[in-house]
Amino acid sequence: MSGAISVALCAGLATGPVTAQPNPQAVADPSQWPSQPAPIEVDETVEQRIDALIAAMSLEQKVGQIIQADIGSVTPADVSRFHLGSILNGGNSTPTGEYNAPAERWLKAADDFYAASMKRDGDLPRIPVIWGSDAVHGHNNIVGATLFPHNIGLGSARDPELMRRIGEITAIEMRVTGLDWTFAPTLAVVRDDRWGRTYEGFGETPEIATSYAAPIIEGLQGKIGDEDWLRGPHIVATAKHFLGDGGTAGGKDQGDARIDEEGLRDLFSPPYLPAIEAGVQSIMVSFSSWNGAKMHGNESLLTGVVKNRWNFDGFLVGDWNGHGQIAGCSATDCPQSVNAGLDMFMAPDSWKGLYQSTLANARNGTLSMDRLDDAVRRILRVKLRAGLFEAGKPSSRPYAGEFERLGSAEHRAVAREAVRKSLVLLKNANGVLPLDSGANVLVAGDGADNFTKQTGGWTLTWQGTGTKRSDFPNAQTIWGGIEEAVQQAGGTATLSPDGSFSSKPDVAIVVFGEDPYAEFQGDRPDVGYDDAESLALLRSLQADGIPTVSVFLSGRAMWANPFINASDAFVAAWLPGSEGGGVADVLFGEAEFTGKLPYSWPKSSDQTALNVGDAIYDPLFPYGFGLTSDKPGDLAQLPEDRASAAPVDTNVLFAAGRAGEGRQLLIGAPGALATNPGPDLITMERTDHKAQEDSVRLRFSGAGKAVAAIVQDSPIDMLRQTNGDLALELVFKVNAAPTADVNLLMTCGDGCMGGFPFGTVLSRAAQGGQWTRLALPLSCFEQAGVDMGRVEAPLMLVTEGQLDLTLSSARIVSPSGGQLTCQ
Ligand code: BGC
Ligand code: BGC
């Protein structure tokens, strides 16, 4: 080991291996970090088996072993041919390509990939593949699985033992589908709630994550030394994302944590110590940077701190092509990262190129052979510890195929308990809570009967969008739970999303909040909550003299003063998951409110990096706040002025009859676009789809080349959206098919444009005459030559022929599964 490090430290000298050269402010001094002994004794039998394996492995096998590919881009045959050590399913990848692939298909896929990895190849040793999946709030990629509250809700519970049970259940449900490795828990300490992953963190201080790390990891993996450690009902866990993921400037996803070494250490690293002590077998490296240098290349932290100082003997896995972001690297070539200490590349779609370059780098010494062997050793160590070599095919392992365990009553009861403990009561004027279940209860709001909203991101799809009711067979909405509680007590409950009623209710419960998101799609410019509809609803109920209870669904603490004012009681319910019944339990007094804020609650929309311990700390509700139902919780009227301008949704290109903020819909001759250029070439006219004048009818006359385009006021950078697999979604109707070719384009400055012929699609759509919804991957535009870093017209239709089309909306979306192909 020490050999590998000294070699790496000499990098930069003439022939040494290539290492990343972080700037001096991003080089840690490991001696300043706490040291910790390895929690697991060296097992000589295991180490000898590794020695024997490594001695027998070909170089190709070693290289393959350190590469992880995504099941959306790799086949079992590839796994055997390239000796890949691991596969994953990204948030949008499933065995069938359908986001709601049945559990049986997952198990079948696990068998297929396993069999491929074990296929004979001369005398080479057989090494079982390991499959990683983001089971981050239960086994959330699987239809019917138990879905726990996201970590933000669990942080509110302040209940480490509960984490152990949640880990145990998640592990068993993963076993049912034949998977053996989860990319969880996230141990991020989140300092700026603009970050779209705020809900993935347990809180804003290291305190909660530090107290949760060991129990949740032991729940998932079992206890070191026990016979069923990493086996039987247990799986392999991952602590992520190392390090400082929640500390990036501005709460930017994949951003830069600008902080001194002491700050990095004391604020972000504490949860990793108990995680390693509890035996976590993998650690995922963060996409983010520390003082300008990407973590994926930071040798001082990856090798110096994690491996040498903390004596971590499992393996470091990268994040989704994260290695490609190191200066001098690309997704398909990056010896720097391995030299710095990464053991397994997460190379979802880049695995083949990466395999080839890594092989070449190993041959020419750019990648140190010691380092490669050490990386392989670590991966094999985990596989051996987990008994993978003896376990047989996934479907033959304990719990596999016992599909009735997914979302079983027993598992759901624990999730429901977690929901009860996660709710934080912020206001309770006149002791309106607990409610009387014998009352006449109106249940309103678009979140009341809505699985998509209550489960949030990382639920069947990456962003959690695009799912439907039937995807949640073992779940209950918040409305469902309320209805059950009220019916049992002989009261009346009525669901009315828009709040209308015929007989005046005794009380109204209004469920509303953020729509689902993940990663950078959830990044925001401030923490103000805007929702005119729900606010109007609350106010009208109040005006009718009906006491209102708000149940607020969100992935972060948000400025919501107007909503709080318009509510008698206000509950921060976060993202509760599959068990809406847990909300009713607490509202009707079956259980007490015990949840405490894991994030400080802002007093204004621009308090984005508000954290307990700040020199000036002025929250509306402090970290740790939470009322209990036995005491009244009145609140004086709060100021309602929004401190920052309401953010615009940059994903909306066109909706509700107009172009999104910062954009215009223009028509005319190429180079002479205007809002109303005269009727010769093309006209536009407002028309109705779902609401009055929510669409626009575009008529191309055929008299010459004509253009309709959404044009940016200033160019927009869509690189991140493109790399994140987002798509341009169009909703349109073709009233008369095109009479000549039509091109669908994006433009990017002088002479820069790209796109594809769109005439066939439009002609096909014309036949049905119905509304068509179509998602085109942004990457298709990139492949067609668009510079996605400076898009000027994100949507342009060009034709010389006639065409009559109505556009209802154009948006940037996360497609819900299904592999879309470029036209
Ligand atoms: C996320 C990780 C996740 C990985 C695999 C990445 O984009 O940052 O948290 O584990 O994808 O889905
Ligand atoms: C995948 C996620 C991944 C993300 C990275 C998505 O396509 O489904 O798992 O985290 O890309 O940007």
Tab-separated table of C-alpha atoms in Angstrom, residues 51 60 100 181-182 197 204 265 320 358 379 430 514 533 708 726 752 765 767 781:
chain	number	residue	atom	x	y	z
A	51	ASP	CA	-3.592	-12.832	-3.751
A	60	GLU	CA	-8.031	-7.066	-18.982
A	100	ASN	CA	-42.056	0.614	-13.818
A	181	TRP	CA	-25.381	-3.102	-2.995
A	182	THR	CA	-27.076	0.215	-2.234
A	197	ARG	CA	-30.438	17.473	-2.822
A	204	GLU	CA	-27.562	20.993	8.454
A	265	ARG	CA	-12.924	18.352	8.351
A	320	TRP	CA	-21.705	9.160	-12.524
A	358	THR	CA	-7.456	2.278	-18.842
A	379	ILE	CA	-13.175	-4.658	-4.667
A	430	ASN	CA	-55.940	27.734	19.356
A	514	GLU	CA	-43.058	21.205	-4.001
A	533	GLU	CA	-53.328	28.384	-6.105
A	708	ALA	CA	-41.104	29.757	-35.641
A	726	LEU	CA	-33.015	15.616	-19.790
A	752	CYS	CA	-24.075	27.351	-34.901
A	765	ALA	CA	-49.182	13.160	-35.756
A	767	GLN	CA	-53.104	11.430	-39.115
A	781	PHE	CA	-29.225	18.108	-30.253
